[in-house]
PDB file of C-alpha atoms in Angstrom:
ATOM      1  CA  UNK A   1     173.526 117.472 124.597  1.00 90.00           C
ATOM      2  CA  UNK A   2     171.847 115.416 126.716  1.00 96.00           C
ATOM      3  CA  UNK A   3     168.384 113.855 125.394  1.00 97.00           C
ATOM      4  CA  UNK A   4     167.288 115.197 128.801  1.00 97.00           C
ATOM      5  CA  UNK A   5     168.724 117.974 127.833  1.00 97.00           C
ATOM      6  CA  UNK A   6     166.715 118.511 124.394  1.00 97.00           C
ATOM      7  CA  UNK A   7     163.791 118.177 125.722  1.00 98.00           C
ATOM      8  CA  UNK A   8     163.913 120.697 128.016  1.00 97.00           C
ATOM      9  CA  UNK A   9     165.358 123.081 125.352  1.00 97.00           C
ATOM     10  CA  UNK A  10     162.478 122.535 123.143  1.00 98.00           C
ATOM     11  CA  UNK A  11     160.300 122.460 125.738  1.00 98.00           C
ATOM     12  CA  UNK A  12     161.163 126.177 126.703  1.00 97.00           C
ATOM     13  CA  UNK A  13     160.678 126.875 123.208  1.00 97.00           C
ATOM     14  CA  UNK A  14     157.676 125.472 122.838  1.00 97.00           C
ATOM     15  CA  UNK A  15     153.921 127.090 122.489  1.00 96.00           C
ATOM     16  CA  UNK A  16     150.372 126.711 123.539  1.00 96.00           C
ATOM     17  CA  UNK A  17     149.626 128.650 119.614  1.00 95.00           C
ATOM     18  CA  UNK A  18     152.125 126.837 117.143  1.00 96.00           C
ATOM     19  CA  UNK A  19     151.229 123.569 118.857  1.00 96.00           C
ATOM     20  CA  UNK A  20     147.298 123.942 118.078  1.00 93.00           C
ATOM     21  CA  UNK A  21     147.772 124.750 114.686  1.00 92.00           C
ATOM     22  CA  UNK A  22     150.689 121.728 113.932  1.00 93.00           C
ATOM     23  CA  UNK A  23     147.361 119.412 115.580  1.00 93.00           C
ATOM     24  CA  UNK A  24     145.256 121.018 112.756  1.00 88.00           C
ATOM     25  CA  UNK A  25     147.513 118.832 111.049  1.00 87.00           C
ATOM     26  CA  UNK A  26     148.490 115.422 111.704  1.00 88.00           C
ATOM     27  CA  UNK A  27     150.223 116.123 115.095  1.00 92.00           C
ATOM     28  CA  UNK A  28     149.561 114.485 118.627  1.00 93.00           C
ATOM     29  CA  UNK A  29     150.784 115.019 121.865  1.00 94.00           C
ATOM     30  CA  UNK A  30     153.184 114.285 123.202  1.00 95.00           C
ATOM     31  CA  UNK A  31     154.518 117.835 121.393  1.00 96.00           C
ATOM     32  CA  UNK A  32     155.623 121.361 122.652  1.00 97.00           C
ATOM     33  CA  UNK A  33     155.067 123.579 120.110  1.00 97.00           C
ATOM     34  CA  UNK A  34     158.711 124.491 118.657  1.00 98.00           C
ATOM     35  CA  UNK A  35     158.891 126.733 115.560  1.00 96.00           C
ATOM     36  CA  UNK A  36     161.258 125.199 112.982  1.00 95.00           C
ATOM     37  CA  UNK A  37     162.910 128.677 113.615  1.00 95.00           C
ATOM     38  CA  UNK A  38     163.881 127.911 117.070  1.00 97.00           C
ATOM     39  CA  UNK A  39     164.373 124.145 116.279  1.00 96.00           C
ATOM     40  CA  UNK A  40     166.943 125.662 113.534  1.00 94.00           C
ATOM     41  CA  UNK A  41     168.142 126.634 116.425  1.00 95.00           C
ATOM     42  CA  UNK A  42     168.846 124.098 118.633  1.00 96.00           C
ATOM     43  CA  UNK A  43     170.535 122.567 116.158  1.00 95.00           C
ATOM     44  CA  UNK A  44     172.701 124.307 115.918  1.00 93.00           C
ATOM     45  CA  UNK A  45     173.697 124.412 119.201  1.00 92.00           C
ATOM     46  CA  UNK A  46     173.950 120.909 118.596  1.00 92.00           C
ATOM     47  CA  UNK A  47     174.929 119.995 114.921  1.00 78.00           C
ATOM     48  CA  UNK A  48     175.213 116.349 114.154  1.00 79.00           C
ATOM     49  CA  UNK A  49     174.515 113.052 116.430  1.00 93.00           C
ATOM     50  CA  UNK A  50     173.039 110.697 115.457  1.00 96.00           C
ATOM     51  CA  UNK A  51     173.175 108.973 118.569  1.00 97.00           C
ATOM     52  CA  UNK A  52     171.034 111.688 120.139  1.00 98.00           C
ATOM     53  CA  UNK A  53     168.896 111.691 117.161  1.00 98.00           C
ATOM     54  CA  UNK A  54     168.091 108.160 116.719  1.00 98.00           C
ATOM     55  CA  UNK A  55     166.687 108.975 121.095  1.00 98.00           C
ATOM     56  CA  UNK A  56     164.778 111.728 119.581  1.00 98.00           C
ATOM     57  CA  UNK A  57     162.376 110.296 117.545  1.00 98.00           C
ATOM     58  CA  UNK A  58     161.980 107.248 119.470  1.00 97.00           C
ATOM     59  CA  UNK A  59     160.945 109.476 122.498  1.00 97.00           C
ATOM     60  CA  UNK A  60     157.559 110.289 120.211  1.00 97.00           C
ATOM     61  CA  UNK A  61     157.455 113.526 120.943  1.00 97.00           C
ATOM     62  CA  UNK A  62     156.043 115.375 117.901  1.00 97.00           C
ATOM     63  CA  UNK A  63     158.977 118.584 118.326  1.00 97.00           C
ATOM     64  CA  UNK A  64     161.750 115.933 118.540  1.00 98.00           C
ATOM     65  CA  UNK A  65     161.521 113.716 116.239  1.00 98.00           C
ATOM     66  CA  UNK A  66     161.191 116.393 113.668  1.00 97.00           C
ATOM     67  CA  UNK A  67     164.642 117.390 116.246  1.00 97.00           C
ATOM     68  CA  UNK A  68     165.775 113.935 115.700  1.00 97.00           C
ATOM     69  CA  UNK A  69     165.223 114.416 111.345  1.00 96.00           C
ATOM     70  CA  UNK A  70     167.699 118.120 110.973  1.00 96.00           C
ATOM     71  CA  UNK A  71     170.069 116.393 113.521  1.00 96.00           C
ATOM     72  CA  UNK A  72     170.488 112.985 111.621  1.00 97.00           C
ATOM     73  CA  UNK A  73     173.229 111.390 108.439  1.00 97.00           C
ATOM     74  CA  UNK A  74     170.357 109.297 106.800  1.00 98.00           C
ATOM     75  CA  UNK A  75     173.957 107.531 105.384  1.00 97.00           C
ATOM     76  CA  UNK A  76     174.342 106.081 108.666  1.00 97.00           C
ATOM     77  CA  UNK A  77     170.701 104.666 109.363  1.00 98.00           C
ATOM     78  CA  UNK A  78     170.043 100.728 108.712  1.00 98.00           C
ATOM     79  CA  UNK A  79     166.707 100.937 106.145  1.00 98.00           C
ATOM     80  CA  UNK A  80     165.712  98.971 109.256  1.00 98.00           C
ATOM     81  CA  UNK A  81     166.451 101.793 110.214  1.00 98.00           C
ATOM     82  CA  UNK A  82     165.070 104.066 108.515  1.00 98.00           C
ATOM     83  CA  UNK A  83     161.426 101.764 107.360  1.00 98.00           C
ATOM     84  CA  UNK A  84     160.829 101.489 111.905  1.00 98.00           C
ATOM     85  CA  UNK A  85     161.739 105.473 111.235  1.00 98.00           C
ATOM     86  CA  UNK A  86     158.674 105.337 108.409  1.00 98.00           C
ATOM     87  CA  UNK A  87     156.478 102.806 110.944  1.00 97.00           C
ATOM     88  CA  UNK A  88     156.208 105.615 113.732  1.00 97.00           C
ATOM     89  CA  UNK A  89     155.625 108.449 111.881  1.00 97.00           C
ATOM     90  CA  UNK A  90     152.660 110.473 112.199  1.00 92.00           C
ATOM     91  CA  UNK A  91     151.480 114.032 111.194  1.00 89.00           C
ATOM     92  CA  UNK A  92     152.387 115.695 108.332  1.00 88.00           C
ATOM     93  CA  UNK A  93     155.830 117.167 109.554  1.00 93.00           C
ATOM     94  CA  UNK A  94     156.850 113.781 110.618  1.00 97.00           C
ATOM     95  CA  UNK A  95     155.604 111.644 107.123  1.00 97.00           C
ATOM     96  CA  UNK A  96     156.542 113.938 104.633  1.00 96.00           C
ATOM     97  CA  UNK A  97     159.366 115.428 105.782  1.00 96.00           C
ATOM     98  CA  UNK A  98     161.301 114.443 108.530  1.00 97.00           C
ATOM     99  CA  UNK A  99     161.417 110.761 106.974  1.00 98.00           C
ATOM    100  CA  UNK A 100     161.648 111.496 103.654  1.00 98.00           C
ATOM    101  CA  UNK A 101     164.017 113.599 104.099  1.00 97.00           C
ATOM    102  CA  UNK A 102     166.097 111.131 106.262  1.00 98.00           C
ATOM    103  CA  UNK A 103     166.236 108.209 103.799  1.00 98.00           C
ATOM    104  CA  UNK A 104     167.287 109.546 100.786  1.00 98.00           C
ATOM    105  CA  UNK A 105     170.580 110.352 101.804  1.00 98.00           C
ATOM    106  CA  UNK A 106     170.468 106.687 102.087  1.00 98.00           C
ATOM    107  CA  UNK A 107     171.369 104.323  99.440  1.00 97.00           C
ATOM    108  CA  UNK A 108     168.229 102.265 100.047  1.00 98.00           C
ATOM    109  CA  UNK A 109     166.589 106.371  99.518  1.00 98.00           C
ATOM    110  CA  UNK A 110     165.168 103.789  96.383  1.00 98.00           C
ATOM    111  CA  UNK A 111     164.392 100.740  97.040  1.00 98.00           C
ATOM    112  CA  UNK A 112     162.040 101.980 100.978  1.00 98.00           C
ATOM    113  CA  UNK A 113     160.130 104.641  98.580  1.00 98.00           C
ATOM    114  CA  UNK A 114     158.912 101.931  96.413  1.00 98.00           C
ATOM    115  CA  UNK A 115     158.309  99.205  98.773  1.00 98.00           C
ATOM    116  CA  UNK A 116     156.776 102.274 101.234  1.00 98.00           C
ATOM    117  CA  UNK A 117     154.220 103.596  99.019  1.00 98.00           C
ATOM    118  CA  UNK A 118     152.316  99.802  98.131  1.00 98.00           C
ATOM    119  CA  UNK A 119     151.592 100.538 102.585  1.00 98.00           C
ATOM    120  CA  UNK A 120     148.083  99.748 103.443  1.00 96.00           C
ATOM    121  CA  UNK A 121     149.530 102.755 106.794  1.00 97.00           C
ATOM    122  CA  UNK A 122     148.789 105.974 104.830  1.00 96.00           C
ATOM    123  CA  UNK A 123     151.318 107.443 106.798  1.00 96.00           C
ATOM    124  CA  UNK A 124     153.661 104.745 105.252  1.00 98.00           C
ATOM    125  CA  UNK A 125     152.449 105.146 102.376  1.00 98.00           C
ATOM    126  CA  UNK A 126     152.928 109.114 102.187  1.00 97.00           C
ATOM    127  CA  UNK A 127     156.808 108.731 103.171  1.00 98.00           C
ATOM    128  CA  UNK A 128     157.451 106.635 100.039  1.00 98.00           C
ATOM    129  CA  UNK A 129     155.888 109.248  97.450  1.00 98.00           C
ATOM    130  CA  UNK A 130     157.377 112.013  99.862  1.00 98.00           C
ATOM    131  CA  UNK A 131     160.274 109.912  99.722  1.00 98.00           C
ATOM    132  CA  UNK A 132     160.605 109.626  95.777  1.00 98.00           C
ATOM    133  CA  UNK A 133     160.603 113.542  95.669  1.00 98.00           C
ATOM    134  CA  UNK A 134     163.253 114.180  98.630  1.00 98.00           C
ATOM    135  CA  UNK A 135     165.260 111.634  95.969  1.00 98.00           C
ATOM    136  CA  UNK A 136     164.574 113.920  92.018  1.00 98.00           C
ATOM    137  CA  UNK A 137     165.797 116.726  94.550  1.00 98.00           C
ATOM    138  CA  UNK A 138     169.190 115.954  94.944  1.00 98.00           C
ATOM    139  CA  UNK A 139     170.471 113.019  93.128  1.00 98.00           C
ATOM    140  CA  UNK A 140     171.868 114.238  90.001  1.00 97.00           C
ATOM    141  CA  UNK A 141     169.667 112.919  86.274  1.00 97.00           C
ATOM    142  CA  UNK A 142     172.436 110.808  85.005  1.00 97.00           C
ATOM    143  CA  UNK A 143     171.957 108.996  88.336  1.00 97.00           C
ATOM    144  CA  UNK A 144     167.748 108.444  87.733  1.00 98.00           C
ATOM    145  CA  UNK A 145     165.861 105.416  85.954  1.00 98.00           C
ATOM    146  CA  UNK A 146     163.539 107.534  84.335  1.00 98.00           C
ATOM    147  CA  UNK A 147     161.760 105.786  83.158  1.00 98.00           C
ATOM    148  CA  UNK A 148     160.890 104.457  85.974  1.00 98.00           C
ATOM    149  CA  UNK A 149     160.334 107.461  87.802  1.00 98.00           C
ATOM    150  CA  UNK A 150     158.004 108.143  84.175  1.00 98.00           C
ATOM    151  CA  UNK A 151     156.025 104.768  84.777  1.00 98.00           C
ATOM    152  CA  UNK A 152     156.012 106.004  88.415  1.00 98.00           C
ATOM    153  CA  UNK A 153     154.021 108.949  87.067  1.00 98.00           C
ATOM    154  CA  UNK A 154     151.733 106.662  84.969  1.00 98.00           C
ATOM    155  CA  UNK A 155     150.985 105.025  88.246  1.00 98.00           C
ATOM    156  CA  UNK A 156     150.007 108.467  90.046  1.00 98.00           C
ATOM    157  CA  UNK A 157     147.273 108.808  87.445  1.00 98.00           C
ATOM    158  CA  UNK A 158     145.599 106.984  87.444  1.00 98.00           C
ATOM    159  CA  UNK A 159     145.734 106.034  90.436  1.00 98.00           C
ATOM    160  CA  UNK A 160     145.874 109.282  92.288  1.00 97.00           C
ATOM    161  CA  UNK A 161     141.876 110.471  92.655  1.00 96.00           C
ATOM    162  CA  UNK A 162     141.537 106.897  94.739  1.00 97.00           C
ATOM    163  CA  UNK A 163     144.416 107.133  96.836  1.00 97.00           C
ATOM    164  CA  UNK A 164     143.937 108.197 100.241  1.00 96.00           C
ATOM    165  CA  UNK A 165     143.607 111.855 101.534  1.00 94.00           C
ATOM    166  CA  UNK A 166     146.918 112.841 102.760  1.00 94.00           C
ATOM    167  CA  UNK A 167     148.252 110.018  99.889  1.00 97.00           C
ATOM    168  CA  UNK A 168     146.514 112.783  96.895  1.00 97.00           C
ATOM    169  CA  UNK A 169     148.308 115.685  98.246  1.00 96.00           C
ATOM    170  CA  UNK A 170     151.877 113.860  97.994  1.00 97.00           C
ATOM    171  CA  UNK A 171     151.368 112.262  94.751  1.00 98.00           C
ATOM    172  CA  UNK A 172     150.605 115.806  93.332  1.00 97.00           C
ATOM    173  CA  UNK A 173     153.367 117.040  95.372  1.00 97.00           C
ATOM    174  CA  UNK A 174     155.947 114.513  93.792  1.00 98.00           C
ATOM    175  CA  UNK A 175     154.742 114.730  90.144  1.00 98.00           C
ATOM    176  CA  UNK A 176     155.556 118.488  90.287  1.00 98.00           C
ATOM    177  CA  UNK A 177     158.973 117.454  91.895  1.00 98.00           C
ATOM    178  CA  UNK A 178     159.762 115.000  89.057  1.00 98.00           C
ATOM    179  CA  UNK A 179     158.652 117.907  86.462  1.00 98.00           C
ATOM    180  CA  UNK A 180     160.380 120.859  88.986  1.00 98.00           C
ATOM    181  CA  UNK A 181     164.319 118.677  89.169  1.00 98.00           C
ATOM    182  CA  UNK A 182     164.116 116.593  85.829  1.00 98.00           C
ATOM    183  CA  UNK A 183     164.667 118.761  82.887  1.00 97.00           C
ATOM    184  CA  UNK A 184     163.607 115.157  80.696  1.00 98.00           C
ATOM    185  CA  UNK A 185     160.220 114.582  82.425  1.00 98.00           C
ATOM    186  CA  UNK A 186     159.099 118.416  82.682  1.00 98.00           C
ATOM    187  CA  UNK A 187     156.448 117.840  79.648  1.00 97.00           C
ATOM    188  CA  UNK A 188     155.570 114.233  81.026  1.00 98.00           C
ATOM    189  CA  UNK A 189     154.770 116.013  84.007  1.00 98.00           C
ATOM    190  CA  UNK A 190     152.835 118.915  82.585  1.00 97.00           C
ATOM    191  CA  UNK A 191     150.827 116.228  80.678  1.00 97.00           C
ATOM    192  CA  UNK A 192     150.247 113.731  83.162  1.00 97.00           C
ATOM    193  CA  UNK A 193     149.192 116.704  85.691  1.00 96.00           C
ATOM    194  CA  UNK A 194     146.404 117.485  82.764  1.00 96.00           C
ATOM    195  CA  UNK A 195     145.063 114.007  82.872  1.00 96.00           C
ATOM    196  CA  UNK A 196     144.622 114.378  86.534  1.00 95.00           C
ATOM    197  CA  UNK A 197     142.945 117.906  86.724  1.00 93.00           C
ATOM    198  CA  UNK A 198     141.812 119.099  89.958  1.00 92.00           C
ATOM    199  CA  UNK A 199     143.013 116.974  93.184  1.00 94.00           C
ATOM    200  CA  UNK A 200     140.689 116.974  95.496  1.00 93.00           C
ATOM    201  CA  UNK A 201     142.459 117.229  99.646  1.00 93.00           C
ATOM    202  CA  UNK A 202     141.090 117.592 102.912  1.00 90.00           C
ATOM    203  CA  UNK A 203     143.079 120.337 104.516  1.00 82.00           C
ATOM    204  CA  UNK A 204     140.959 120.040 107.671  1.00 81.00           C
ATOM    205  CA  UNK A 205     140.946 123.517 108.161  1.00 78.00           C
ATOM    206  CA  UNK A 206     144.318 124.250 107.428  1.00 78.00           C
ATOM    207  CA  UNK A 207     144.814 127.039 104.538  1.00 72.00           C
ATOM    208  CA  UNK A 208     147.059 124.900 102.484  1.00 82.00           C
ATOM    209  CA  UNK A 209     146.266 124.081  98.991  1.00 87.00           C
ATOM    210  CA  UNK A 210     146.761 121.257  96.585  1.00 92.00           C
ATOM    211  CA  UNK A 211     149.766 123.010  94.197  1.00 93.00           C
ATOM    212  CA  UNK A 212     149.241 123.174  91.205  1.00 95.00           C
ATOM    213  CA  UNK A 213     151.979 121.031  89.075  1.00 96.00           C
ATOM    214  CA  UNK A 214     151.725 123.500  85.821  1.00 96.00           C
ATOM    215  CA  UNK A 215     151.117 126.951  87.690  1.00 96.00           C
ATOM    216  CA  UNK A 216     154.264 126.484  89.428  1.00 96.00           C
ATOM    217  CA  UNK A 217     156.779 124.636  86.325  1.00 97.00           C
ATOM    218  CA  UNK A 218     155.896 127.408  84.259  1.00 95.00           C
ATOM    219  CA  UNK A 219     156.757 129.097  87.221  1.00 96.00           C
ATOM    220  CA  UNK A 220     159.873 127.338  87.458  1.00 97.00           C
ATOM    221  CA  UNK A 221     160.095 127.373  83.748  1.00 95.00           C
ATOM    222  CA  UNK A 222     160.318 131.955  84.131  1.00 97.00           C
ATOM    223  CA  UNK A 223     162.405 131.903  86.829  1.00 96.00           C
ATOM    224  CA  UNK A 224     165.236 129.746  84.956  1.00 97.00           C
ATOM    225  CA  UNK A 225     165.343 127.156  88.097  1.00 97.00           C
ATOM    226  CA  UNK A 226     163.449 124.055  86.175  1.00 98.00           C
ATOM    227  CA  UNK A 227     166.642 121.492  86.478  1.00 98.00           C
ATOM    228  CA  UNK A 228     168.253 122.720  90.040  1.00 97.00           C
ATOM    229  CA  UNK A 229     169.134 120.104  92.929  1.00 98.00           C
ATOM    230  CA  UNK A 230     169.118 120.615  96.004  1.00 97.00           C
ATOM    231  CA  UNK A 231     172.419 119.730  98.352  1.00 96.00           C
ATOM    232  CA  UNK A 232     170.242 118.584 100.506  1.00 96.00           C
ATOM    233  CA  UNK A 233     166.407 118.024 101.280  1.00 96.00           C
ATOM    234  CA  UNK A 234     165.976 119.141 104.293  1.00 95.00           C
ATOM    235  CA  UNK A 235     164.981 122.245 104.783  1.00 86.00           C
TER     236      UNK A 235
END
């Protein structure tokens, strides 16, 4: 499938109602409003196509950028390319999911995440913290720097309430991910959650809520899934 053909398929699958929802979550024109389920159908018809993924992301079209993340293999992307994606990203779907998913497949993932969380650009900082969450979800504990992750969790406790709006959301998400995917960090995550208390984030009138780290980890314990890794961060 060519770029033009893919964009036509996205346009055909678009919905004004979904488009409105995406805009409420930070998306902007151009976009068609394609449900994630429909994006996955288009993805299956294309399979993996690295060149097309790069072309789709460069369009700036929200739906195309999301699809690009499903198509791309982050392990084949350079640091410069991944950094470019983080700087071009916007909206929760691209900054919090697409870029972190792809970056987590790269050997540069941890280095980029640490660089991005210090960015003055809110969207880039969001991708940084979300990439940390993606990393712990797919990387075996023996391959993680537990001491460094603990230090980053401590940083969240100190900085979260002063951080930009959506950055607070992904910082909280990182603590949850670390505690949920890394057994040795579960107790530390609960301790951090106790220090943080309630995290307030403006959800722009949507029904989304900030997850309670304590409540989610308790549910994961009951289900016996603490420490269970994902095959891929993409979903």
